[in-house]
PDB file of N, CA and C in Angstrom:
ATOM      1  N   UNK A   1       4.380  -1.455 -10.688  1.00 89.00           N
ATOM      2  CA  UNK A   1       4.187  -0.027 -10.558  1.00 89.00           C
ATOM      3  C   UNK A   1       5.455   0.669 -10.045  1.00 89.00           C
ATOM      4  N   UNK A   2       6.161   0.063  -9.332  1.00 87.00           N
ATOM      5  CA  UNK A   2       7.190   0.520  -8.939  1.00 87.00           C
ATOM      6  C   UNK A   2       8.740   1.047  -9.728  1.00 87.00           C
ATOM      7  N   UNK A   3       8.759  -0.261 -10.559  1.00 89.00           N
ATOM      8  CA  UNK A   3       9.178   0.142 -11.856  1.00 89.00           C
ATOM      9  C   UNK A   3       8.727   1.064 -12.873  1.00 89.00           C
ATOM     10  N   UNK A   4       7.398   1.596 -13.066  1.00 93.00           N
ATOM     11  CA  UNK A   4       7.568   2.615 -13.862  1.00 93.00           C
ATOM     12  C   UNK A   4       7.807   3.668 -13.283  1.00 93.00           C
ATOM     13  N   UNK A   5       7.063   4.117 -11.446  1.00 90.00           N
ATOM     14  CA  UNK A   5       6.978   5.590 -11.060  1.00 90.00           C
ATOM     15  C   UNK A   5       8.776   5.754 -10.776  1.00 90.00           C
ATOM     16  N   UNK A   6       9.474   4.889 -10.645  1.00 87.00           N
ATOM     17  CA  UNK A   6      10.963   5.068 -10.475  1.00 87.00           C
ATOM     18  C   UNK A   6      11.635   5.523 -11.947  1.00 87.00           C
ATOM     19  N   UNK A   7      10.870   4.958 -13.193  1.00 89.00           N
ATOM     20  CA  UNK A   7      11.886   5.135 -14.014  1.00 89.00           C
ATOM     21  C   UNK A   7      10.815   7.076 -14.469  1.00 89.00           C
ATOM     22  N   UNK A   8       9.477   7.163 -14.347  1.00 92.00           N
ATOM     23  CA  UNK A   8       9.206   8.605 -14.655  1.00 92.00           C
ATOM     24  C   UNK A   8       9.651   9.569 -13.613  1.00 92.00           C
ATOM     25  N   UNK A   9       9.781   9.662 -12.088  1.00 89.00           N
ATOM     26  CA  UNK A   9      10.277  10.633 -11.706  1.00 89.00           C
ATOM     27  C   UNK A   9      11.821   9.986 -10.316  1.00 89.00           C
ATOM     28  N   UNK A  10      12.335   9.845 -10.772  1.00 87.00           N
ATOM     29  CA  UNK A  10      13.342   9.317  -9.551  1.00 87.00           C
ATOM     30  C   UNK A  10      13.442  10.057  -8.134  1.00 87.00           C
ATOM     31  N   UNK A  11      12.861  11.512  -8.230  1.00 87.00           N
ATOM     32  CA  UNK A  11      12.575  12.015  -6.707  1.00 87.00           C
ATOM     33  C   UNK A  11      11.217  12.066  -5.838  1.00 87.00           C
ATOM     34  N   UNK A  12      10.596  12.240  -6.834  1.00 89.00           N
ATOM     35  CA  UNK A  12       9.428  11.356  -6.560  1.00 89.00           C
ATOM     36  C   UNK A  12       8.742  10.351  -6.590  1.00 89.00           C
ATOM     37  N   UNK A  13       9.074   9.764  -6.928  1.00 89.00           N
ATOM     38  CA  UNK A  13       8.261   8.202  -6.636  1.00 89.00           C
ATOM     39  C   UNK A  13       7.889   7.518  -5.771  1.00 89.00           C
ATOM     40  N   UNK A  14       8.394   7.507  -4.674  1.00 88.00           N
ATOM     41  CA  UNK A  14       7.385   7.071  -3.767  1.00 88.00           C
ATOM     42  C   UNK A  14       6.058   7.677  -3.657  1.00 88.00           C
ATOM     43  N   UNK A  15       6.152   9.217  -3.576  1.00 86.00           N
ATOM     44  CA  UNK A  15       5.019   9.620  -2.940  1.00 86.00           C
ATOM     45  C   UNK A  15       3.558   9.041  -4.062  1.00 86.00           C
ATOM     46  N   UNK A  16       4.654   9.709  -5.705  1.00 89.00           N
ATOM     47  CA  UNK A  16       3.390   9.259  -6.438  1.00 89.00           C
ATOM     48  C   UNK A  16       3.368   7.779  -6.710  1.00 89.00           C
ATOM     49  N   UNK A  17       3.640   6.656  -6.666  1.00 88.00           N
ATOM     50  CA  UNK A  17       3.593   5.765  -6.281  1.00 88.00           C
ATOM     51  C   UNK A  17       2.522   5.458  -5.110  1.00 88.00           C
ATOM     52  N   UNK A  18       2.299   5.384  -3.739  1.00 87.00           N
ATOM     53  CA  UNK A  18       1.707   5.940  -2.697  1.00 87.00           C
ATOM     54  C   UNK A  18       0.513   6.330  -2.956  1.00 87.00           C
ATOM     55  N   UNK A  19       0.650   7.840  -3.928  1.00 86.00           N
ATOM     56  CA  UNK A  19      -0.732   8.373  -4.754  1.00 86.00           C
ATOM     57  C   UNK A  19      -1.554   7.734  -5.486  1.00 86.00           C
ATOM     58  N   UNK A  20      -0.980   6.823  -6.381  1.00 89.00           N
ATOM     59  CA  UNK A  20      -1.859   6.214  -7.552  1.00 89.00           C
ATOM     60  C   UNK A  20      -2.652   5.219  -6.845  1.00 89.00           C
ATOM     61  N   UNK A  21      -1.866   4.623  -5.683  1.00 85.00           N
ATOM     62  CA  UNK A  21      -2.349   3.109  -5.247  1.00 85.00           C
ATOM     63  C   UNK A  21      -3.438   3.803  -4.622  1.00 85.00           C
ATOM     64  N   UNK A  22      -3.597   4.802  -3.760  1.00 84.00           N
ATOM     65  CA  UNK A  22      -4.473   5.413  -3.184  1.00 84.00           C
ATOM     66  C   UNK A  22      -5.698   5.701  -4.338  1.00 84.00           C
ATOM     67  N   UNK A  23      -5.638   6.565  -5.129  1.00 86.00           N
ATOM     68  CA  UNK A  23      -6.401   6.905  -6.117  1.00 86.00           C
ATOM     69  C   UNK A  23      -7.531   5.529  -6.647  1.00 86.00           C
ATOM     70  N   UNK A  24      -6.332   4.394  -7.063  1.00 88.00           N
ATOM     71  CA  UNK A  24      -7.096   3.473  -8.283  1.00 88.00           C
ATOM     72  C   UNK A  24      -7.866   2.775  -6.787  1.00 88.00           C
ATOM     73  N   UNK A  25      -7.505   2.540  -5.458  1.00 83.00           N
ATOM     74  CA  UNK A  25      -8.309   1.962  -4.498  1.00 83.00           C
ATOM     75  C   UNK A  25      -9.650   2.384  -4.359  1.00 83.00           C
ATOM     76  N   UNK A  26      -9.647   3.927  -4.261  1.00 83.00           N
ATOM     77  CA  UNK A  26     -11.041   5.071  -4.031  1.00 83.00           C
ATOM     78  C   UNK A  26     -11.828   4.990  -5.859  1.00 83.00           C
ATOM     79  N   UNK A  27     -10.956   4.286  -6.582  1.00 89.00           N
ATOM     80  CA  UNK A  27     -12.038   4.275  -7.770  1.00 89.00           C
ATOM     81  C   UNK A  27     -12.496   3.036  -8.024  1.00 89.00           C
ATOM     82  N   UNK A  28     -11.561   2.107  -8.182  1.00 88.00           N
ATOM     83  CA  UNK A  28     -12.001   0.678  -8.148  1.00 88.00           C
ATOM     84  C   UNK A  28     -12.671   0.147  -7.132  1.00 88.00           C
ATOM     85  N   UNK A  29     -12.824   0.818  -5.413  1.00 85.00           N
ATOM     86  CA  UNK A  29     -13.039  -0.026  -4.611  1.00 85.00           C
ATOM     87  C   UNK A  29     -12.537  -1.227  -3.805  1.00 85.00           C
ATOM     88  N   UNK A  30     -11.006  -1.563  -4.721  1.00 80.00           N
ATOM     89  CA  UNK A  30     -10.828  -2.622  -4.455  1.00 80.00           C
ATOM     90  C   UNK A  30      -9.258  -2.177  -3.540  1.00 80.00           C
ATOM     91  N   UNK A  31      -9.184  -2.711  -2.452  1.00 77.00           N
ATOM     92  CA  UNK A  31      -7.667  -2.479  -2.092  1.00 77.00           C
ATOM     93  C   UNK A  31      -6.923  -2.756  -2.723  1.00 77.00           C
ATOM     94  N   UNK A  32      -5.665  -2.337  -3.066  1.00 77.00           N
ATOM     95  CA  UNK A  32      -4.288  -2.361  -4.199  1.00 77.00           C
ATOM     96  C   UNK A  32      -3.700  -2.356  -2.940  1.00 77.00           C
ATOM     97  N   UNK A  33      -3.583  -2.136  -2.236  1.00 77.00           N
ATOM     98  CA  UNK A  33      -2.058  -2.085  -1.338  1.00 77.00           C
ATOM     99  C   UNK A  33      -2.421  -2.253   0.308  1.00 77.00           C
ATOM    100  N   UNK A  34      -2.496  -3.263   1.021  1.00 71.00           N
ATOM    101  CA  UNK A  34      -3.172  -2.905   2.335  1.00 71.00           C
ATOM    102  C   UNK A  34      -2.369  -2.415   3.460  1.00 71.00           C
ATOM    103  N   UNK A  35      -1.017  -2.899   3.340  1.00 77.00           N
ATOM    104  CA  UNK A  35       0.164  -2.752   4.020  1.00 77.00           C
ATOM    105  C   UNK A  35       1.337  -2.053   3.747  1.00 77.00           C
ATOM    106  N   UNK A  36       1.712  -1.012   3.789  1.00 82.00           N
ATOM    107  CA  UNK A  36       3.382  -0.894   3.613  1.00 82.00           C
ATOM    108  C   UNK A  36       4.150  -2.307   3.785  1.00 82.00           C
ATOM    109  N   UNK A  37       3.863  -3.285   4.348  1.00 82.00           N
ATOM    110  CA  UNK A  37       4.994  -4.321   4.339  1.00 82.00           C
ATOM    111  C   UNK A  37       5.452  -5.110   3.087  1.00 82.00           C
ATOM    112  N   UNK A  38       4.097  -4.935   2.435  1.00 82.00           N
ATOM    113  CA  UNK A  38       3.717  -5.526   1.222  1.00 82.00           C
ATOM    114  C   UNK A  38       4.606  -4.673  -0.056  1.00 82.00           C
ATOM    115  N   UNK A  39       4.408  -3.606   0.089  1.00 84.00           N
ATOM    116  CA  UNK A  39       5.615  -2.355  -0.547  1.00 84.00           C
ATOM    117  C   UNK A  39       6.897  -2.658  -0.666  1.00 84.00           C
ATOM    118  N   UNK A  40       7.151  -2.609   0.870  1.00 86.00           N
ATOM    119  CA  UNK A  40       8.624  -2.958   1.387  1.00 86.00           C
ATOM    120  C   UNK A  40       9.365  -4.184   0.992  1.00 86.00           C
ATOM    121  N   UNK A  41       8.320  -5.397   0.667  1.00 88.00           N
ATOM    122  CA  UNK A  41       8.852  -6.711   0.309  1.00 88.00           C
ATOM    123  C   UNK A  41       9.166  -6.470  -1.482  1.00 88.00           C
ATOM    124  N   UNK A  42       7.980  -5.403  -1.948  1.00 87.00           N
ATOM    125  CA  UNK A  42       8.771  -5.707  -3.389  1.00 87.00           C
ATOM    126  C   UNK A  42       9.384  -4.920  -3.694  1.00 87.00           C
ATOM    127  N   UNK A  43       9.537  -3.618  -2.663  1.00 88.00           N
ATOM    128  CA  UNK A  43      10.720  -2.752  -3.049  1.00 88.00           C
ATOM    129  C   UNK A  43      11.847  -3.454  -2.762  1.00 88.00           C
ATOM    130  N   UNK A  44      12.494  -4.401  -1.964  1.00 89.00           N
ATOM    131  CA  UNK A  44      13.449  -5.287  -1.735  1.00 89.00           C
ATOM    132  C   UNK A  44      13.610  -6.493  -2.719  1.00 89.00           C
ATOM    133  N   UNK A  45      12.304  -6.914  -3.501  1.00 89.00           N
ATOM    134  CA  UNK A  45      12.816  -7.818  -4.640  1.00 89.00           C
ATOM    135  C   UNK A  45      13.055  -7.132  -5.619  1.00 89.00           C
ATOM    136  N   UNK A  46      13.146  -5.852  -5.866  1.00 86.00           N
ATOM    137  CA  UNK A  46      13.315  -5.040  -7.056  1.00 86.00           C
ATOM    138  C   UNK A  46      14.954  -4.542  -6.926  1.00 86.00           C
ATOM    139  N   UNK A  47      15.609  -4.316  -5.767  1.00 85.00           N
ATOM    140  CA  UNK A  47      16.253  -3.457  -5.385  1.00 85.00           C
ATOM    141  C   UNK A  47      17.291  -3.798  -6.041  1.00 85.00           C
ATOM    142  N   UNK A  48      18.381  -2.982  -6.863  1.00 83.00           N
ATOM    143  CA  UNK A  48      18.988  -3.970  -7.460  1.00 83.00           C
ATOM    144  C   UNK A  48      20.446  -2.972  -7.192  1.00 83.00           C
ATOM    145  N   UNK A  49      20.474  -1.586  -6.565  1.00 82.00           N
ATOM    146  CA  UNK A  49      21.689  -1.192  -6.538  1.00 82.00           C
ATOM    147  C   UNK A  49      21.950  -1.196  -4.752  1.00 82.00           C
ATOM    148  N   UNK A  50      21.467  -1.523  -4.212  1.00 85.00           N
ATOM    149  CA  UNK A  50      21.943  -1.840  -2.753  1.00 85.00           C
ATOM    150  C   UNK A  50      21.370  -0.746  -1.685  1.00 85.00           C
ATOM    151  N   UNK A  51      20.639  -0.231  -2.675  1.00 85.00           N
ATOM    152  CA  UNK A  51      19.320   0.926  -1.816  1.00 85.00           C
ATOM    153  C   UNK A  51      18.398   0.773  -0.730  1.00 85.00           C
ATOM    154  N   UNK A  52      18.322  -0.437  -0.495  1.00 87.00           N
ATOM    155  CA  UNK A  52      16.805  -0.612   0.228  1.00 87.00           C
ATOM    156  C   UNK A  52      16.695  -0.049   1.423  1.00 87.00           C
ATOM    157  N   UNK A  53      17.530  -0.158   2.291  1.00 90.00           N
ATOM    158  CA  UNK A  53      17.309   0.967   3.355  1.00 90.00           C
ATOM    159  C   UNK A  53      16.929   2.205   3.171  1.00 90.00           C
ATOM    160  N   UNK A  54      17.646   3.257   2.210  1.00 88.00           N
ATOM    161  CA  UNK A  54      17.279   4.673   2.112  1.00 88.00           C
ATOM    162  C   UNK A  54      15.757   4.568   1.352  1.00 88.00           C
ATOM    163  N   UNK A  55      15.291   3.407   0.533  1.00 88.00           N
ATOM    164  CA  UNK A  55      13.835   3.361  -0.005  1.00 88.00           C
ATOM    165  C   UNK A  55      13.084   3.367   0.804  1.00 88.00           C
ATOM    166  N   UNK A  56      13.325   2.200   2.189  1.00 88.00           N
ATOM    167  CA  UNK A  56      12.054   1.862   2.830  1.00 88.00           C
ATOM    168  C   UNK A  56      12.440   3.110   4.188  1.00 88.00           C
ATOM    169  N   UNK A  57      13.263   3.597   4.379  1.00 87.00           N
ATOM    170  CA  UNK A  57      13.035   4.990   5.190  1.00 87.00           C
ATOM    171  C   UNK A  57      12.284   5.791   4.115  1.00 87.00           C
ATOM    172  N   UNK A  58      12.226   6.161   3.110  1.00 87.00           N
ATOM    173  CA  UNK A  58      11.809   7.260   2.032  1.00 87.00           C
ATOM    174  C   UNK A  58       9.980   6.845   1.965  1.00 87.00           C
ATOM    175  N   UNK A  59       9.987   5.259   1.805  1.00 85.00           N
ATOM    176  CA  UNK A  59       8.591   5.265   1.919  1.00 85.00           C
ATOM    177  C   UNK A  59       8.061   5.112   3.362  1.00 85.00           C
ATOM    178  N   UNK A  60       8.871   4.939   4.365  1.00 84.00           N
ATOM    179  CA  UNK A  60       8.191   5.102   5.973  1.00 84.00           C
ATOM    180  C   UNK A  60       7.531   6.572   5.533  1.00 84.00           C
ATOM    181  N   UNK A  61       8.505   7.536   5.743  1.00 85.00           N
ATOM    182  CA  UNK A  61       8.437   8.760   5.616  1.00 85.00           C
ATOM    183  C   UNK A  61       7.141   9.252   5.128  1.00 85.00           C
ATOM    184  N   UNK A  62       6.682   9.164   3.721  1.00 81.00           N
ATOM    185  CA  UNK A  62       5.946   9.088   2.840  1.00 81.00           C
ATOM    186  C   UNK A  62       4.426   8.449   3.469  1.00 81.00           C
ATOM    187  N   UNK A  63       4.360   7.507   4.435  1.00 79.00           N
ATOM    188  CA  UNK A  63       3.319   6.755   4.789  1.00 79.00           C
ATOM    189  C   UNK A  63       3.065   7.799   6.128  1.00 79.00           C
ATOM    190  N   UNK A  64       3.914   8.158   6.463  1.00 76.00           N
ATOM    191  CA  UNK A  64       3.457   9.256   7.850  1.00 76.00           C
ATOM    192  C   UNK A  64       2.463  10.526   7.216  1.00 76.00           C
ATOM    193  N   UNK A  65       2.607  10.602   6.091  1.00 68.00           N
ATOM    194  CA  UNK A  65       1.296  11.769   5.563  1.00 68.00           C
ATOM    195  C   UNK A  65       0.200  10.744   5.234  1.00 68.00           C
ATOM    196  N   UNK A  66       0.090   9.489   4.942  1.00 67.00           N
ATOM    197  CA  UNK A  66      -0.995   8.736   4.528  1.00 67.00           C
ATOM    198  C   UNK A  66      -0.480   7.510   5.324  1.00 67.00           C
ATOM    199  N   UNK A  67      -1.027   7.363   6.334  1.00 63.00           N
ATOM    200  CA  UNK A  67      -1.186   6.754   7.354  1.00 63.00           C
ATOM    201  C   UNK A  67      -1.659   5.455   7.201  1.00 63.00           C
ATOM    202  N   UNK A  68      -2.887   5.223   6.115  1.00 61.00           N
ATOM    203  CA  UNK A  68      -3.905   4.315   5.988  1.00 61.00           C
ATOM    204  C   UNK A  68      -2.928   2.978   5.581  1.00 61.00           C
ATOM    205  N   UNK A  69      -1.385   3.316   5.307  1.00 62.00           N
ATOM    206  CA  UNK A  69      -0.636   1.994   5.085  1.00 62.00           C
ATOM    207  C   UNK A  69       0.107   1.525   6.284  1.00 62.00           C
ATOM    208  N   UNK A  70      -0.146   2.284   7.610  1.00 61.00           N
ATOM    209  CA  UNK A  70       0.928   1.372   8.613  1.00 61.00           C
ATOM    210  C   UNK A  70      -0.525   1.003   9.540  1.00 61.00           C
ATOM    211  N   UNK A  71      -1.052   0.444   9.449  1.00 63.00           N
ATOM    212  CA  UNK A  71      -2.322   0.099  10.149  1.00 63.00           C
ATOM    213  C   UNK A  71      -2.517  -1.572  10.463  1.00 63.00           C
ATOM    214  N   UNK A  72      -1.415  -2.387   9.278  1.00 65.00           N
ATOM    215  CA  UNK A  72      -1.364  -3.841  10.055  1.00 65.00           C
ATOM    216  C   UNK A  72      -2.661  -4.363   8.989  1.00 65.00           C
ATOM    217  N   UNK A  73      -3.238  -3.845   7.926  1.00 65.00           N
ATOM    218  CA  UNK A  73      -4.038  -4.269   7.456  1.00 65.00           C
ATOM    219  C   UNK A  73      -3.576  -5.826   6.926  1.00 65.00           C
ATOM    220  N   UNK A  74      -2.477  -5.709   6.086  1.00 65.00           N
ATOM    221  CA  UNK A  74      -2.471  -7.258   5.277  1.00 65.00           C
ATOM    222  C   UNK A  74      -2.593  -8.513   6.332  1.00 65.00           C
ATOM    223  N   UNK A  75      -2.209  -8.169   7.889  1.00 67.00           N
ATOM    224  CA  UNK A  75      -2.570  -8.845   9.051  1.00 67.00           C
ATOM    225  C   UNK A  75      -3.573  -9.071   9.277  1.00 67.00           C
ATOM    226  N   UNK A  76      -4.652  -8.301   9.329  1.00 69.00           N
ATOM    227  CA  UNK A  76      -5.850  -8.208  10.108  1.00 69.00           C
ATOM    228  C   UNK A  76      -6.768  -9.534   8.760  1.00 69.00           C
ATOM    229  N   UNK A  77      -6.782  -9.112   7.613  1.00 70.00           N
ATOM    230  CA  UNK A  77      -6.578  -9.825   5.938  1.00 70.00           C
ATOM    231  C   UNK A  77      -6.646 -10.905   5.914  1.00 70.00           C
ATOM    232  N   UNK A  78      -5.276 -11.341   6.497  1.00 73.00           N
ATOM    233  CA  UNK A  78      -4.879 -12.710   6.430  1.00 73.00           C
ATOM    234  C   UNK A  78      -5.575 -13.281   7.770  1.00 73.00           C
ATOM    235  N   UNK A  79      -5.802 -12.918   8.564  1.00 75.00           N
ATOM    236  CA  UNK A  79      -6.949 -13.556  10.447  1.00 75.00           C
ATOM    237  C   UNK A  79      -7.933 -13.880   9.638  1.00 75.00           C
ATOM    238  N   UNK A  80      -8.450 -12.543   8.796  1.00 74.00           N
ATOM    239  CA  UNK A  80      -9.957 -12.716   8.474  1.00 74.00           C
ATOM    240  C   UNK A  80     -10.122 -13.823   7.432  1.00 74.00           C
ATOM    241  N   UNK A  81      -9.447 -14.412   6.428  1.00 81.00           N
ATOM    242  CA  UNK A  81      -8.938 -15.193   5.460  1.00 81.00           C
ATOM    243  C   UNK A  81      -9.152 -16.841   6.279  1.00 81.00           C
ATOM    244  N   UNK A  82      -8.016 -16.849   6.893  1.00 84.00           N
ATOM    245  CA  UNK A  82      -7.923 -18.138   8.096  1.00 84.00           C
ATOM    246  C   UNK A  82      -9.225 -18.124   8.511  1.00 84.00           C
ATOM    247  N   UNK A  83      -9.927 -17.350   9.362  1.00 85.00           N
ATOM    248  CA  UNK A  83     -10.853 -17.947   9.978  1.00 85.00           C
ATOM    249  C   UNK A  83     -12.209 -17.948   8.887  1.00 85.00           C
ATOM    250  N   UNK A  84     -11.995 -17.518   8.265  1.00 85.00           N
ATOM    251  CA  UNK A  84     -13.354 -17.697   7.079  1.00 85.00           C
ATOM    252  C   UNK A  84     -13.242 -19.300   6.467  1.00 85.00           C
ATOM    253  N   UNK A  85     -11.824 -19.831   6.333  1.00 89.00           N
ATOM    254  CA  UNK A  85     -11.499 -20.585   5.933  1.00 89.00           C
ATOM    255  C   UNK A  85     -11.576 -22.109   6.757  1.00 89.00           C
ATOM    256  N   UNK A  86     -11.744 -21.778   8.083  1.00 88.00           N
ATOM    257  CA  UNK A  86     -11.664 -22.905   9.632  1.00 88.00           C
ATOM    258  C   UNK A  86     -13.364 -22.566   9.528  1.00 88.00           C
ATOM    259  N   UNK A  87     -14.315 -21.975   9.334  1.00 88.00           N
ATOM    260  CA  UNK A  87     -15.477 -22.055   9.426  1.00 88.00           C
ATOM    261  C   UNK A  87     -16.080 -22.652   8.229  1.00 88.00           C
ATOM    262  N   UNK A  88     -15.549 -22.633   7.275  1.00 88.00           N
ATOM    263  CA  UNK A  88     -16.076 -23.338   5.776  1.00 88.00           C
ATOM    264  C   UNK A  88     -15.554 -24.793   6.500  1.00 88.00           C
ATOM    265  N   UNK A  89     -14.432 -24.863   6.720  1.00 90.00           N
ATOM    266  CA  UNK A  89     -14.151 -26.170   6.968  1.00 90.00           C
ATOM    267  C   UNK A  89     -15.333 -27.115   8.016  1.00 90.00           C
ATOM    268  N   UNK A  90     -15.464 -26.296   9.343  1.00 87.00           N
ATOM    269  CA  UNK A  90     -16.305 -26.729  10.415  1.00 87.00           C
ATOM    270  C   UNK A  90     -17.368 -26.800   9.336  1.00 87.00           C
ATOM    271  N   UNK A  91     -18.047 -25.937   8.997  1.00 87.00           N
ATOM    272  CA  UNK A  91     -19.519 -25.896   8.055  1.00 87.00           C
ATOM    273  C   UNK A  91     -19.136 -27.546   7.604  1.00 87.00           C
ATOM    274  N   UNK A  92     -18.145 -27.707   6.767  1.00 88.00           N
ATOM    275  CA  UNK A  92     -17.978 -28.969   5.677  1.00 88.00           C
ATOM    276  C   UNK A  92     -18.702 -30.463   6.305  1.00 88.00           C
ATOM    277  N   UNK A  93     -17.505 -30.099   7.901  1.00 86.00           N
ATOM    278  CA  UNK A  93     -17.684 -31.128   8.544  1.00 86.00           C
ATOM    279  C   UNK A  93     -19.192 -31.721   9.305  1.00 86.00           C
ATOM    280  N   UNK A  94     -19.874 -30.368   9.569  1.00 84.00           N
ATOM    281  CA  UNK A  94     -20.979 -30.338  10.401  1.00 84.00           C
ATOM    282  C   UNK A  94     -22.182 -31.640   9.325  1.00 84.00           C
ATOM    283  N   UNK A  95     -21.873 -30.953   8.157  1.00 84.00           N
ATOM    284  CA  UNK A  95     -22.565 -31.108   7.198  1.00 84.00           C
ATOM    285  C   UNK A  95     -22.664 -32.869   6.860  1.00 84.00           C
ATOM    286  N   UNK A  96     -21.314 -33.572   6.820  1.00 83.00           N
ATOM    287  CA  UNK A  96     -20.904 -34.644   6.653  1.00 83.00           C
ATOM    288  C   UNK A  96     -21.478 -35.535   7.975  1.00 83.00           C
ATOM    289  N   UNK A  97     -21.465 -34.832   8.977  1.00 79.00           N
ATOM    290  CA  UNK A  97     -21.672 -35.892  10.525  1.00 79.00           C
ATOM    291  C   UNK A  97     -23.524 -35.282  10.191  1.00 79.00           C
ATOM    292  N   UNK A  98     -24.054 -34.627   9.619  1.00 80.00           N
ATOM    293  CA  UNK A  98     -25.679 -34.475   9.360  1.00 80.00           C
ATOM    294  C   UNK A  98     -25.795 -35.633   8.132  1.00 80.00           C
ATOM    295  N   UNK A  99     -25.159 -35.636   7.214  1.00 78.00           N
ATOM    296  CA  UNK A  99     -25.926 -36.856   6.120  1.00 78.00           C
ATOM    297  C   UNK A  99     -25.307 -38.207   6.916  1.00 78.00           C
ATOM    298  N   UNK A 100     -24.393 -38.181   7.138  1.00 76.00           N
ATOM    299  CA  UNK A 100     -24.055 -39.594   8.251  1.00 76.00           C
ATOM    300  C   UNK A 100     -25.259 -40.068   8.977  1.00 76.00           C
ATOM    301  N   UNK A 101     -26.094 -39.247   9.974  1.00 74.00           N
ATOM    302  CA  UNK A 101     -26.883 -39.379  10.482  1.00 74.00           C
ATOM    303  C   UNK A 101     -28.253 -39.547  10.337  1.00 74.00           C
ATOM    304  N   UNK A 102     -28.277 -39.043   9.071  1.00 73.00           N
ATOM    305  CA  UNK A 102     -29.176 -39.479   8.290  1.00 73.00           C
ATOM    306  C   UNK A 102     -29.323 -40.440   6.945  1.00 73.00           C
ATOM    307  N   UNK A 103     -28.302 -41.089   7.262  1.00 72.00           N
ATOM    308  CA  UNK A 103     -28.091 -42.629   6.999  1.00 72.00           C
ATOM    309  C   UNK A 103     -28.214 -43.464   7.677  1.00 72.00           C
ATOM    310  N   UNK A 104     -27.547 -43.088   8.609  1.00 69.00           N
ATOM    311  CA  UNK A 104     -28.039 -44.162  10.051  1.00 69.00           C
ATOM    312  C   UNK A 104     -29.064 -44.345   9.962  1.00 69.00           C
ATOM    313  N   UNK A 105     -29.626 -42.880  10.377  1.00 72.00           N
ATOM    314  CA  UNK A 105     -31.598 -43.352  10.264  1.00 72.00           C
ATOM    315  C   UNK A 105     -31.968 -44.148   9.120  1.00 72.00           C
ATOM    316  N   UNK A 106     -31.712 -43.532   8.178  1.00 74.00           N
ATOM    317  CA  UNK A 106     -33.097 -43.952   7.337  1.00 74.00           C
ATOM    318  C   UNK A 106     -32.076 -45.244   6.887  1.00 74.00           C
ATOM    319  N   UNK A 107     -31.293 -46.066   7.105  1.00 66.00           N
ATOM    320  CA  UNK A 107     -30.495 -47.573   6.798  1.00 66.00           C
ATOM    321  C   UNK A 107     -31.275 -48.467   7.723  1.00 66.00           C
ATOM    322  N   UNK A 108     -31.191 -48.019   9.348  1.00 56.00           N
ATOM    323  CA  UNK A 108     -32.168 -48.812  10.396  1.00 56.00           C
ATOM    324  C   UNK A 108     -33.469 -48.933   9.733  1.00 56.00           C
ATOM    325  N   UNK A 109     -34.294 -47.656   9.323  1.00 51.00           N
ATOM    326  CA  UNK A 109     -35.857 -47.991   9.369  1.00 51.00           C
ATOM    327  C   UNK A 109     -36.115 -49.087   7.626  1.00 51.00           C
ATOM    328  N   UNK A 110     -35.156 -48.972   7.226  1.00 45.00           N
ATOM    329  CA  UNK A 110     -35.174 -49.345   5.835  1.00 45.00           C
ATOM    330  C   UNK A 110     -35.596 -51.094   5.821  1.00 45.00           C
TER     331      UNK A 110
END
């Protein structure tokens, strides 16, 4: 996305950039963008004339009217991810030391 809103308006693009991700989120439901950091990392793999500072000030800037991107979300994301992921695991295990145990049993009475 970044590549096209740069090549349709070069003074604007961030903001509408910013805009769309906002937009297709409130229609799809689905987050497109949770973090500015996430921005910032591919505005820096894109960057190809030695810009990236004046970009990622241009999109700080830009995120101070829409706020909902400096909030630490792709953080909070990735906690919730991990620990969903350490509880499937515990679940796995719980599960394994329950048929264990019910081998034991029913091997003794057998």
């Amino acid at each position: 996305m970044i590549p096209y809103h740069k090549g349709k308006n070069k003074r604007y693009w961030k903001s509408n950039l910013l805009r769309e991700c906002s937009n297709k989120e409130q229609l799809d439901q689905i987050p497109l963008l949770l973090d500015v950091k996430d921005l910032l990392a591919q505005a820096k793999a894109l960057d190809k004339d030695g810009h990236y500072q004046r970009v990622a000030k241009g999109i700080l800037e830009q995120c101070n009217y829409n706020d909902v991107y400096l909030q630490n979300d792709s953080d909070k994301a990735e906690e919730i991810i991990i620990r969903v992921h350490e509880a499937y695991e515990n679940y796995l295990k719980g599960i394994q030391l329950i048929s264990a145990s019910y081998s034991a049993i029913c091997g003794e009475t057998a």
